[in-house]
Amino acid sequence: MLNKIYDWVDERLDITPLWRDIADHEVPEHVNPAHHFSAFVYCFGGLTFFVTVIQILSGMFLTMYYVPDIKNAWESVYYLQNHVAFGQIVRGMHHWGASLVIVMLFLHTLRVFFQGAYKKPRELNWVVGVLIFFIMLALGLTGYLLPWDMKALFATKVTMQIIESVPLIGVYLKTLIAGSADIVGAQTITRFFAIHVFFLPAALFALLAAHFVMIRKQGISGPL
């Protein structure tokens, strides 16, 4: 059945050369754990992407139940965790995955730095990777407020105070992000939700696409 569907699609779109080009792409010997024990450090990038996919899928599930306003945010999270089938598991995956993806991305960045993989001709890819790192941090920051509990509220207030301390533009930047220069409230949670679900993922997808295109074009960096 699957073969017939594939043949039907392939006859019209000629997809075989596309996936064969990916599947037949040779992997350098130094990243093969069977030949080099140190090759496991090259897995950090792939593991980071794997956790990112889990974050995206679990986040899509959470948005089907989450209500981004101060009256219903906490109740919607409580309902999801206690009354939706597998809701507690999915939320737990998203919660712990938010920390795990930062850890994996940090390890991947250390590998690239200490092995000199950021040098010519991969300087631009290093810049893209650093931008991805900042996007991930911003995703963690904006997502932290969404459960709307006391810990998230006070942590966000501290974050807003840090942003406000930026010279010259601090107050304006805080107002732009939080929706108010005075309080963390309804506008803040709405804006954080929009930034977390729409703006940052769009930037992340664009950067990841550029990252993978450059990796494919330049190849995996050589050993130390």
PDB file of C-alpha atoms in Angstrom, residues 64-186:
ATOM      1  CA  MET A  64      -4.729  23.418  21.887  1.00  0.00           C
ATOM      2  CA  TYR A  65      -5.649  23.786  25.574  1.00  0.00           C
ATOM      3  CA  TYR A  66      -3.784  26.865  26.765  1.00  0.00           C
ATOM      4  CA  VAL A  67      -5.684  30.146  27.208  1.00  0.00           C
ATOM      5  CA  PRO A  68      -3.327  33.187  27.196  1.00  0.00           C
ATOM      6  CA  ASP A  69      -5.055  35.513  29.634  1.00  0.00           C
ATOM      7  CA  ILE A  70      -4.585  36.161  33.348  1.00  0.00           C
ATOM      8  CA  LYS A  71      -7.996  34.754  34.302  1.00  0.00           C
ATOM      9  CA  ASN A  72      -7.680  31.404  32.555  1.00  0.00           C
ATOM     10  CA  ALA A  73      -3.966  30.727  31.995  1.00  0.00           C
ATOM     11  CA  TRP A  74      -3.303  28.857  35.227  1.00  0.00           C
ATOM     12  CA  GLU A  75      -6.655  27.041  35.093  1.00  0.00           C
ATOM     13  CA  SER A  76      -6.029  25.891  31.522  1.00  0.00           C
ATOM     14  CA  VAL A  77      -2.617  24.498  32.494  1.00  0.00           C
ATOM     15  CA  TYR A  78      -4.167  22.773  35.520  1.00  0.00           C
ATOM     16  CA  TYR A  79      -6.900  21.272  33.339  1.00  0.00           C
ATOM     17  CA  LEU A  80      -4.361  20.096  30.780  1.00  0.00           C
ATOM     18  CA  GLN A  81      -2.186  18.446  33.404  1.00  0.00           C
ATOM     19  CA  ASN A  82      -4.928  16.792  35.428  1.00  0.00           C
ATOM     20  CA  HIS A  83      -7.847  16.093  33.106  1.00  0.00           C
ATOM     21  CA  VAL A  84      -6.454  15.642  29.582  1.00  0.00           C
ATOM     22  CA  ALA A  85      -5.237  12.186  28.539  1.00  0.00           C
ATOM     23  CA  PHE A  86      -1.420  12.159  28.578  1.00  0.00           C
ATOM     24  CA  GLY A  87      -1.491  15.886  29.312  1.00  0.00           C
ATOM     25  CA  GLN A  88       0.825  15.588  32.293  1.00  0.00           C
ATOM     26  CA  ILE A  89       3.328  13.594  30.230  1.00  0.00           C
ATOM     27  CA  VAL A  90       3.304  16.038  27.313  1.00  0.00           C
ATOM     28  CA  ARG A  91       3.630  19.053  29.578  1.00  0.00           C
ATOM     29  CA  GLY A  92       6.454  17.337  31.440  1.00  0.00           C
ATOM     30  CA  MET A  93       8.241  16.675  28.159  1.00  0.00           C
ATOM     31  CA  HIS A  94       7.894  20.334  27.183  1.00  0.00           C
ATOM     32  CA  HIS A  95       8.940  21.556  30.632  1.00  0.00           C
ATOM     33  CA  TRP A  96      12.078  19.436  30.945  1.00  0.00           C
ATOM     34  CA  GLY A  97      12.827  19.669  27.247  1.00  0.00           C
ATOM     35  CA  ALA A  98      13.125  23.439  27.591  1.00  0.00           C
ATOM     36  CA  SER A  99      16.103  22.930  29.879  1.00  0.00           C
ATOM     37  CA  LEU A 100      17.522  19.941  28.007  1.00  0.00           C
ATOM     38  CA  VAL A 101      17.622  21.756  24.668  1.00  0.00           C
ATOM     39  CA  ILE A 102      19.709  24.554  26.219  1.00  0.00           C
ATOM     40  CA  VAL A 103      22.123  22.017  27.703  1.00  0.00           C
ATOM     41  CA  MET A 104      22.493  20.158  24.407  1.00  0.00           C
ATOM     42  CA  LEU A 105      22.889  23.395  22.456  1.00  0.00           C
ATOM     43  CA  PHE A 106      25.548  24.567  24.911  1.00  0.00           C
ATOM     44  CA  LEU A 107      27.469  21.290  24.522  1.00  0.00           C
ATOM     45  CA  HIS A 108      27.188  21.543  20.742  1.00  0.00           C
ATOM     46  CA  THR A 109      28.501  25.117  20.869  1.00  0.00           C
ATOM     47  CA  LEU A 110      31.435  24.029  23.059  1.00  0.00           C
ATOM     48  CA  ARG A 111      32.286  21.255  20.603  1.00  0.00           C
ATOM     49  CA  VAL A 112      32.291  23.680  17.679  1.00  0.00           C
ATOM     50  CA  PHE A 113      34.389  26.217  19.593  1.00  0.00           C
ATOM     51  CA  PHE A 114      37.052  23.899  21.014  1.00  0.00           C
ATOM     52  CA  GLN A 115      37.441  21.992  17.752  1.00  0.00           C
ATOM     53  CA  GLY A 116      37.795  25.240  15.791  1.00  0.00           C
ATOM     54  CA  ALA A 117      34.842  24.400  13.551  1.00  0.00           C
ATOM     55  CA  TYR A 118      33.860  28.089  13.483  1.00  0.00           C
ATOM     56  CA  LYS A 119      36.887  29.024  11.372  1.00  0.00           C
ATOM     57  CA  LYS A 120      36.990  29.628   7.633  1.00  0.00           C
ATOM     58  CA  PRO A 121      34.849  28.809   5.698  1.00  0.00           C
ATOM     59  CA  ARG A 122      32.266  28.292   8.480  1.00  0.00           C
ATOM     60  CA  GLU A 123      32.274  31.748  10.098  1.00  0.00           C
ATOM     61  CA  LEU A 124      28.771  32.607   8.888  1.00  0.00           C
ATOM     62  CA  ASN A 125      27.392  29.303  10.153  1.00  0.00           C
ATOM     63  CA  TRP A 126      28.907  30.059  13.567  1.00  0.00           C
ATOM     64  CA  VAL A 127      27.059  33.400  13.610  1.00  0.00           C
ATOM     65  CA  VAL A 128      23.817  31.634  12.696  1.00  0.00           C
ATOM     66  CA  GLY A 129      24.416  29.091  15.466  1.00  0.00           C
ATOM     67  CA  VAL A 130      24.948  31.832  18.042  1.00  0.00           C
ATOM     68  CA  LEU A 131      21.706  33.490  16.917  1.00  0.00           C
ATOM     69  CA  ILE A 132      19.926  30.150  17.345  1.00  0.00           C
ATOM     70  CA  PHE A 133      21.326  29.972  20.877  1.00  0.00           C
ATOM     71  CA  PHE A 134      19.842  33.392  21.705  1.00  0.00           C
ATOM     72  CA  ILE A 135      16.508  32.424  20.142  1.00  0.00           C
ATOM     73  CA  MET A 136      16.401  29.325  22.360  1.00  0.00           C
ATOM     74  CA  LEU A 137      17.104  31.426  25.440  1.00  0.00           C
ATOM     75  CA  ALA A 138      14.326  33.830  24.437  1.00  0.00           C
ATOM     76  CA  LEU A 139      11.930  30.905  23.975  1.00  0.00           C
ATOM     77  CA  GLY A 140      12.724  29.718  27.494  1.00  0.00           C
ATOM     78  CA  LEU A 141      12.248  33.215  28.869  1.00  0.00           C
ATOM     79  CA  THR A 142       8.902  33.863  27.207  1.00  0.00           C
ATOM     80  CA  GLY A 143       7.587  30.388  27.940  1.00  0.00           C
ATOM     81  CA  TYR A 144       8.421  30.623  31.637  1.00  0.00           C
ATOM     82  CA  LEU A 145       5.634  33.145  32.296  1.00  0.00           C
ATOM     83  CA  LEU A 146       2.860  31.274  30.509  1.00  0.00           C
ATOM     84  CA  PRO A 147       1.765  28.955  33.389  1.00  0.00           C
ATOM     85  CA  TRP A 148       1.023  32.191  35.307  1.00  0.00           C
ATOM     86  CA  ASP A 149       1.974  30.954  38.757  1.00  0.00           C
ATOM     87  CA  MET A 150       3.761  32.956  41.446  1.00  0.00           C
ATOM     88  CA  LYS A 151       7.226  31.672  40.536  1.00  0.00           C
ATOM     89  CA  ALA A 152       6.761  32.655  36.898  1.00  0.00           C
ATOM     90  CA  LEU A 153       5.302  36.039  37.818  1.00  0.00           C
ATOM     91  CA  PHE A 154       8.142  37.121  40.088  1.00  0.00           C
ATOM     92  CA  ALA A 155      10.815  35.706  37.773  1.00  0.00           C
ATOM     93  CA  THR A 156       9.357  37.744  34.910  1.00  0.00           C
ATOM     94  CA  LYS A 157       9.303  40.874  37.081  1.00  0.00           C
ATOM     95  CA  VAL A 158      13.022  40.429  37.713  1.00  0.00           C
ATOM     96  CA  THR A 159      13.595  39.958  33.983  1.00  0.00           C
ATOM     97  CA  MET A 160      11.673  43.151  33.220  1.00  0.00           C
ATOM     98  CA  GLN A 161      13.796  45.046  35.746  1.00  0.00           C
ATOM     99  CA  ILE A 162      16.939  43.797  34.006  1.00  0.00           C
ATOM    100  CA  ILE A 163      15.582  44.907  30.624  1.00  0.00           C
ATOM    101  CA  GLU A 164      14.607  48.287  32.082  1.00  0.00           C
ATOM    102  CA  SER A 165      18.199  48.818  33.224  1.00  0.00           C
ATOM    103  CA  VAL A 166      19.441  48.896  29.615  1.00  0.00           C
ATOM    104  CA  PRO A 167      20.814  52.424  29.005  1.00  0.00           C
ATOM    105  CA  LEU A 168      18.667  54.862  27.014  1.00  0.00           C
ATOM    106  CA  ILE A 169      16.177  52.362  25.572  1.00  0.00           C
ATOM    107  CA  GLY A 170      15.472  50.233  28.645  1.00  0.00           C
ATOM    108  CA  VAL A 171      12.053  51.710  29.480  1.00  0.00           C
ATOM    109  CA  TYR A 172      10.914  51.621  25.850  1.00  0.00           C
ATOM    110  CA  LEU A 173      12.154  48.058  25.416  1.00  0.00           C
ATOM    111  CA  LYS A 174      10.335  46.954  28.546  1.00  0.00           C
ATOM    112  CA  THR A 175       7.122  48.585  27.353  1.00  0.00           C
ATOM    113  CA  LEU A 176       7.444  46.928  23.952  1.00  0.00           C
ATOM    114  CA  ILE A 177       7.957  43.457  25.419  1.00  0.00           C
ATOM    115  CA  ALA A 178       5.710  43.625  28.486  1.00  0.00           C
ATOM    116  CA  GLY A 179       3.026  45.947  27.134  1.00  0.00           C
ATOM    117  CA  SER A 180       3.392  48.229  30.143  1.00  0.00           C
ATOM    118  CA  ALA A 181       6.179  50.144  31.834  1.00  0.00           C
ATOM    119  CA  ASP A 182       4.652  49.584  35.287  1.00  0.00           C
ATOM    120  CA  ILE A 183       3.181  46.108  35.784  1.00  0.00           C
ATOM    121  CA  VAL A 184       3.396  42.528  34.555  1.00  0.00           C
ATOM    122  CA  GLY A 185      -0.194  41.772  33.632  1.00  0.00           C
ATOM    123  CA  ALA A 186      -2.655  40.873  30.909  1.00  0.00           C
TER     124      ALA A 186
END
